XYZ file of C-alpha atoms in Angstrom:
484
model
C 92.938 28.203 65.456
C 94.987 31.312 64.820
C 97.861 30.950 67.222
C 100.131 33.731 68.476
C 103.123 33.056 70.633
C 102.892 34.909 73.880
C 104.972 38.019 74.340
C 106.552 37.997 77.788
C 107.390 41.678 77.366
C 103.692 42.533 77.736
C 103.655 41.113 81.224
C 104.930 43.171 84.192
C 108.375 42.264 85.500
C 108.674 40.548 88.864
C 108.942 42.625 91.999
C 110.749 39.947 93.923
C 111.982 36.410 93.532
C 111.024 33.395 95.562
C 113.422 32.087 98.205
C 116.548 30.304 96.998
C 116.388 26.580 96.471
C 117.933 24.095 98.835
C 121.321 22.569 97.979
C 119.647 19.274 97.082
C 117.186 20.960 94.729
C 119.960 22.947 93.057
C 122.106 19.859 92.520
C 119.157 17.932 91.060
C 118.323 20.756 88.704
C 121.950 21.180 87.632
C 122.265 17.506 86.844
C 119.059 17.627 84.815
C 120.302 20.592 82.819
C 123.640 18.882 82.102
C 121.868 15.767 80.867
C 119.599 17.835 78.669
C 122.568 19.695 77.144
C 124.437 16.452 76.557
C 121.497 14.884 74.745
C 120.796 17.959 72.664
C 123.669 18.976 70.323
C 121.234 21.046 68.306
C 119.549 22.710 71.288
C 120.235 26.279 70.217
C 118.599 25.793 66.858
C 115.634 24.012 68.397
C 114.938 26.768 70.914
C 114.868 29.342 68.132
C 112.588 27.391 65.889
C 110.525 24.889 67.880
C 107.638 27.122 68.938
C 107.540 28.793 65.542
C 107.028 25.420 63.895
C 104.983 23.845 66.655
C 101.563 24.565 65.205
C 102.388 24.151 61.517
C 101.034 21.001 59.973
C 103.329 18.902 57.836
C 100.282 17.433 56.146
C 99.586 17.898 52.434
C 95.832 17.487 52.787
C 93.735 16.151 49.979
C 90.008 16.685 50.407
C 89.316 13.540 48.451
C 91.593 11.381 50.611
C 89.573 9.118 52.844
C 90.689 6.661 55.506
C 88.661 3.480 55.973
C 85.367 3.962 57.803
C 85.395 3.265 61.560
C 84.473 -0.250 62.599
C 80.941 -1.053 63.674
C 80.408 -0.150 67.302
C 83.292 2.343 67.315
C 83.189 5.442 69.517
C 81.809 8.688 68.056
C 84.489 10.575 66.148
C 86.165 13.353 68.134
C 84.852 16.851 67.330
C 88.522 17.849 67.065
C 89.200 15.390 64.230
C 91.555 16.334 61.407
C 91.439 14.744 57.930
C 93.758 11.876 57.130
C 96.343 13.185 54.647
C 96.998 11.937 51.138
C 100.095 9.776 51.675
C 102.094 8.732 48.637
C 104.285 5.612 48.753
C 107.675 5.847 50.428
C 110.257 3.910 48.440
C 111.485 0.830 50.259
C 108.449 0.041 52.426
C 105.301 -1.993 51.820
C 102.343 -2.359 54.185
C 99.439 -4.731 54.714
C 96.756 -5.277 57.334
C 94.589 -8.172 58.383
C 92.199 -9.400 61.038
C 93.887 -11.529 63.692
C 90.794 -11.595 65.904
C 91.904 -9.739 69.023
C 88.556 -7.905 68.972
C 85.090 -9.434 69.134
C 83.777 -7.237 66.346
C 85.055 -7.450 62.794
C 87.961 -5.113 62.150
C 91.596 -5.219 61.058
C 93.868 -5.418 64.085
C 97.161 -6.547 62.536
C 99.721 -4.488 60.614
C 102.836 -5.743 58.857
C 105.446 -3.483 57.284
C 108.338 -4.861 55.249
C 111.472 -2.895 54.432
C 114.083 -3.202 51.710
C 117.533 -4.543 52.660
C 119.761 -1.878 54.178
C 116.985 -0.093 56.070
C 118.240 1.532 59.272
C 116.100 2.102 62.348
C 115.975 3.940 65.648
C 113.514 3.979 68.486
C 112.441 5.626 71.702
C 110.415 3.596 74.160
C 108.448 3.944 77.365
C 110.314 4.542 80.605
C 107.465 2.889 82.465
C 108.876 0.567 85.144
C 106.664 -2.357 84.118
C 107.222 -2.191 80.366
C 106.056 -4.872 77.959
C 107.398 -7.874 76.066
C 107.328 -6.087 72.651
C 109.211 -3.099 74.065
C 111.799 -5.390 75.649
C 112.244 -7.210 72.327
C 112.740 -4.054 70.247
C 115.183 -2.525 72.698
C 117.212 -5.732 72.833
C 117.395 -6.210 69.069
C 118.192 -2.560 68.315
C 121.011 -2.759 70.845
C 122.321 -5.930 69.202
C 122.196 -4.663 65.615
C 122.801 -0.977 66.384
C 119.817 -0.333 64.117
C 121.826 -1.155 61.004
C 119.361 -3.616 59.468
C 115.610 -3.856 60.039
C 113.444 -5.794 57.590
C 109.978 -5.910 59.140
C 107.596 -4.487 61.718
C 104.585 -6.367 63.135
C 101.948 -4.500 65.148
C 98.795 -5.824 66.782
C 95.965 -3.971 68.484
C 93.705 -5.403 71.173
C 96.343 -7.043 73.383
C 99.273 -5.165 74.959
C 101.182 -8.337 75.957
C 102.388 -6.408 78.995
C 102.859 -7.836 82.488
C 102.832 -11.321 80.956
C 106.248 -12.572 82.104
C 108.246 -15.187 80.238
C 105.222 -16.491 78.288
C 104.742 -13.019 76.824
C 108.401 -12.825 75.789
C 108.162 -16.266 74.175
C 105.090 -15.152 72.214
C 106.986 -12.174 70.794
C 109.925 -14.385 69.843
C 107.627 -16.789 67.994
C 106.036 -13.938 66.060
C 109.464 -12.565 65.085
C 110.646 -16.021 64.083
C 107.633 -16.651 61.858
C 107.983 -13.277 60.149
C 111.732 -13.766 59.679
C 111.143 -17.052 57.856
C 108.649 -15.459 55.477
C 110.848 -12.455 54.731
C 114.139 -14.367 54.665
C 115.826 -12.397 57.420
C 117.019 -12.839 60.995
C 114.713 -12.714 64.011
C 116.602 -9.675 65.238
C 115.669 -7.829 62.045
C 111.972 -7.960 62.977
C 110.461 -5.316 65.249
C 107.251 -6.020 67.190
C 104.738 -3.680 68.858
C 101.448 -4.263 70.654
C 98.663 -2.149 72.109
C 95.514 -2.986 74.031
C 94.595 -4.498 77.369
C 97.442 -4.888 79.897
C 97.883 -8.245 81.615
C 96.571 -10.393 78.765
C 98.990 -12.868 77.164
C 99.377 -12.488 73.416
C 97.978 -15.422 71.450
C 100.748 -15.381 68.836
C 99.021 -18.054 66.742
C 96.387 -15.478 65.796
C 99.165 -13.473 64.159
C 101.275 -16.217 62.622
C 98.334 -17.947 60.949
C 97.465 -14.694 59.171
C 100.982 -14.007 57.879
C 100.625 -15.767 54.479
C 97.480 -13.776 53.706
C 98.916 -10.472 54.924
C 102.214 -11.003 53.096
C 100.389 -11.293 49.782
C 98.453 -8.074 50.410
C 101.465 -5.816 50.951
C 101.313 -2.572 48.998
C 103.382 0.656 48.924
C 100.340 2.876 49.536
C 98.611 1.161 52.447
C 99.027 3.987 54.948
C 95.338 4.672 55.600
C 94.571 1.047 56.371
C 97.681 0.785 58.518
C 96.632 3.763 60.657
C 93.174 2.239 61.083
C 94.443 -1.217 62.048
C 96.494 -0.060 65.045
C 93.683 1.963 66.664
C 92.235 1.020 70.067
C 89.977 3.685 71.619
C 91.068 6.124 68.894
C 88.141 7.639 67.026
C 90.059 8.588 63.881
C 93.222 7.332 62.134
C 96.269 9.561 62.462
C 98.823 10.261 59.781
C 101.287 12.921 58.705
C 103.505 13.376 55.668
C 106.150 15.782 54.399
C 108.770 16.156 51.700
C 112.261 17.470 52.330
C 115.404 18.104 50.334
C 118.790 16.556 51.058
C 121.647 17.857 48.941
C 119.297 18.623 46.067
C 117.356 15.336 46.210
C 113.735 15.143 47.318
C 112.970 12.664 50.090
C 109.683 11.651 51.690
C 108.693 11.287 55.322
C 105.462 9.539 56.301
C 104.157 8.460 59.680
C 101.176 7.058 61.526
C 100.399 6.826 65.213
C 97.703 5.693 67.614
C 96.729 6.950 71.024
C 93.730 8.461 72.774
C 93.899 7.743 76.499
C 96.726 6.959 78.896
C 98.661 9.781 77.237
C 101.320 11.750 79.112
C 104.793 13.200 78.620
C 107.809 10.910 79.187
C 107.654 9.286 75.783
C 103.905 9.958 75.477
C 101.672 6.931 75.598
C 101.213 5.734 72.078
C 102.571 3.798 69.137
C 104.127 5.808 66.307
C 105.906 4.581 63.187
C 107.634 6.960 60.795
C 109.386 5.983 57.556
C 111.625 7.980 55.238
C 113.334 7.025 51.998
C 116.367 9.097 52.981
C 119.668 7.314 53.581
C 120.624 8.075 57.186
C 122.997 6.062 59.338
C 121.429 4.458 62.399
C 123.378 6.524 64.994
C 122.259 9.768 63.325
C 118.709 8.477 63.113
C 118.762 7.706 66.840
C 120.067 11.180 67.647
C 117.223 12.750 65.671
C 114.589 10.650 67.448
C 116.060 11.446 70.865
C 116.132 15.125 70.016
C 112.678 15.665 68.583
C 110.648 13.413 70.857
C 111.280 15.984 73.599
C 109.723 18.863 71.672
C 106.808 16.842 70.276
C 105.481 13.666 71.888
C 106.814 14.629 75.307
C 104.922 17.922 75.098
C 101.420 16.469 74.911
C 99.216 15.043 77.629
C 95.644 13.789 77.814
C 95.298 12.370 81.305
C 98.741 12.259 82.901
C 99.022 8.461 82.745
C 101.809 6.633 80.935
C 101.557 3.257 79.265
C 103.706 0.143 79.384
C 103.943 -0.038 75.579
C 105.018 3.411 74.335
C 106.966 3.025 71.102
C 108.219 5.527 68.534
C 110.250 4.046 65.706
C 111.873 5.799 62.761
C 112.983 3.813 59.698
C 115.193 5.022 56.836
C 115.092 2.848 53.707
C 117.751 4.750 51.750
C 115.839 4.316 48.474
C 115.469 7.998 47.515
C 118.863 8.315 45.837
C 119.962 11.019 48.256
C 123.515 10.756 49.651
C 123.921 8.833 52.880
C 124.159 11.035 55.949
C 126.207 9.869 58.921
C 125.795 12.767 61.366
C 122.596 14.263 62.761
C 124.193 17.698 62.664
C 125.144 17.504 58.970
C 124.175 20.784 57.274
C 122.604 18.841 54.417
C 119.996 17.546 56.885
C 118.720 21.015 57.829
C 115.501 20.812 55.803
C 114.979 17.159 56.720
C 115.316 17.913 60.434
C 112.743 20.683 60.139
C 110.255 18.502 58.269
C 110.795 15.497 60.559
C 110.001 17.570 63.629
C 106.921 18.858 61.827
C 105.663 15.336 61.150
C 106.249 14.269 64.759
C 104.524 17.398 66.073
C 101.564 16.852 63.777
C 101.151 13.267 65.002
C 101.599 14.241 68.648
C 98.946 16.942 68.481
C 96.519 14.531 66.829
C 96.784 12.353 69.948
C 95.479 15.259 72.013
C 92.742 16.028 69.494
C 91.581 12.451 69.889
C 91.877 12.428 73.678
C 89.206 10.198 75.155
C 86.074 12.308 75.429
C 87.900 15.501 74.415
C 85.959 18.533 73.207
C 88.681 21.171 73.633
C 92.224 21.340 72.208
C 94.326 23.506 74.522
C 97.759 25.061 74.090
C 99.424 26.043 77.362
C 102.504 28.284 77.315
C 104.512 29.135 80.406
C 106.928 32.068 80.202
C 109.088 33.923 82.708
C 110.360 30.710 84.299
C 113.747 30.252 85.908
C 114.883 27.656 83.336
C 113.383 25.422 80.609
C 113.028 22.446 82.949
C 111.066 24.539 85.430
C 108.869 25.983 82.673
C 108.097 22.513 81.362
C 107.207 21.200 84.806
C 104.819 24.090 85.462
C 103.181 23.704 82.049
C 102.759 19.987 82.593
C 101.251 20.470 86.044
C 98.670 22.876 84.652
C 97.943 20.661 81.636
C 97.329 17.591 83.785
C 95.307 19.173 86.596
C 91.842 17.548 86.723
C 90.391 20.793 88.077
C 91.871 22.837 85.240
C 90.768 20.307 82.627
C 87.203 20.082 83.924
C 87.017 23.894 83.877
C 87.911 23.753 80.173
C 85.155 21.168 79.685
C 82.687 23.492 81.412
C 83.886 26.454 79.330
C 84.808 28.250 82.543
C 87.832 30.585 82.460
C 88.622 29.743 86.069
C 92.049 31.336 86.325
C 92.117 30.536 90.031
C 92.529 26.881 89.125
C 95.388 27.832 86.805
C 97.097 29.675 89.634
C 96.520 26.710 91.945
C 98.222 24.343 89.504
C 101.128 26.732 88.942
C 101.767 26.922 92.673
C 101.710 23.180 93.285
C 104.338 22.547 90.616
C 106.848 23.436 93.362
C 108.895 25.612 91.030
C 110.044 29.237 91.522
C 107.161 31.678 91.055
C 106.839 35.389 91.810
C 103.306 35.720 93.158
C 103.280 39.505 92.751
C 104.113 39.220 89.036
C 102.057 36.145 88.140
C 99.840 36.788 85.118
C 97.349 34.594 83.207
C 95.828 35.169 79.805
C 93.177 33.199 77.872
C 93.717 33.942 74.195
C 94.001 37.738 74.040
C 92.015 38.253 77.230
C 93.898 38.910 80.451
C 92.427 37.205 83.494
C 95.139 38.117 85.986
C 98.052 40.567 85.989
C 100.596 41.444 88.641
C 99.238 38.805 90.988
C 95.694 40.243 90.906
C 92.607 40.024 88.747
C 93.235 42.030 85.585
C 91.790 45.559 85.491
C 90.648 44.793 81.918
C 88.899 41.534 82.846
C 85.639 41.156 80.935
C 83.490 38.173 81.912
C 81.352 38.331 78.770
C 84.348 38.316 76.418
C 86.024 35.577 78.431
C 82.926 33.389 78.353
C 82.600 33.850 74.609
C 86.239 32.865 74.118
C 85.902 29.699 76.196
C 83.214 28.367 73.855
C 85.823 27.831 71.145
C 87.049 24.322 70.417
C 90.673 25.451 70.410
C 92.025 27.479 73.306
C 95.300 29.096 74.351
C 96.418 29.784 77.896
C 99.479 31.937 78.562
C 101.075 32.106 82.000
C 103.975 34.331 83.068
C 105.462 33.298 86.419
C 107.736 36.341 86.595
C 111.115 34.982 87.697
C 113.184 34.509 84.539
C 113.209 34.242 80.761
C 112.615 30.543 80.068
C 109.453 29.226 78.432
C 107.780 25.950 77.488
C 104.636 24.891 75.660
C 102.429 21.860 76.093
C 99.224 20.718 74.455
C 96.336 19.098 76.301
C 92.564 18.622 76.172
C 89.634 18.909 78.534
C 88.329 16.199 80.862
C 84.710 15.205 80.293
C 82.190 12.634 81.507
C 82.839 10.680 78.338
C 86.427 9.982 79.509
C 85.014 8.254 82.582
C 82.510 6.291 80.482
C 85.152 5.099 78.019
C 87.572 3.933 80.676
C 84.909 2.485 82.917
C 83.801 0.196 80.082
C 87.239 -0.432 78.542
C 87.348 -4.206 79.134
C 83.591 -4.794 79.102
């Protein structure tokens, strides 16, 4: 889709502002802005570049590159599918997959990654109040080691091991212990992730009995199989790759992720694992993850629901020969930061493209907001509205539903200046139907697979962008039969 960032200057200026916020609302907003500034030492650079890079792919596509074929009985591939990229080995990591048997049908559902000594790691995890045993384990071990040494990652699909109490925690510990013995490292050096049905206890024996076989199969170029093994209701494997330069040395970044339903901002519901051969200290790595998750994974939504198992982990093996970087703001990391955000954005957008039952990929931009937090909240409200999403599914440019969602976000809006545009076609301007509205052109535009909606709320200069998909009958069918 040819994307053009919206130009707020084309939209009429507001005639009047909405009433002032209450003291409580102002305090809450101020606190939120302070937190955001504190967490974002590179915020100025991000705001200048994020939207410009947002739709660029970091993928070096190879038409001959093929991921493994979907398992028998798998869902039809999304019409929004993108090819799996050609992913060269990343020095310092080896991958292998196997079948642990968490699914009735025959498919790989186990992934093991091993890392060279000295690999640093960082992670961002779900803020869901229930959480899961694997998430608890990773957070605890990263806190203990400060991310200074990670030697392995074990991922299973088909069982989330969430809401399983102490037995679930014990199962994770046994998996980590078994892997540690095989790779001659400490339990705390092993990360664990799970995805699948919530409330089912992980049968760790299914994993541990496969470890000897999987260990022997490890290879530096197993990315395609790895992406396939962690899928649940995904219809295509997701990967992204980029090369960057650090102080004159080329480094690689490669990542995979899974996710299709139960996807929403606030860490975005998914599993994502990204590896680089750059040498980056764990604190700097953590700063980069914290920074870029907000402009990528937290800017996509499929259905507004969050999972108990969200995990994004970034590993740096240090095997490229590039100098070790200790600060996220180091000037030598400029190109790496740009490429890392590109890889994360690519993966995040693939989640939306594979949204359960999705037929439309939609970019929603809100401009003219009072502040970035307000803009993001409005964009999210529109992106998650069932009425808006079903209108996309029906190829109906129902701008009234857009306006409805904007208003219920409970953020400052100037009704007399509110404007809505679908692609290049204005639906509403100055709080009224656009004088240039053309139903035939609008209907033709809505038949596209990739859509853009631009909204100007007319009270300020802040903007935000989110990506979403439509809501179809297939989403109901998939989730109605999920455990059957």
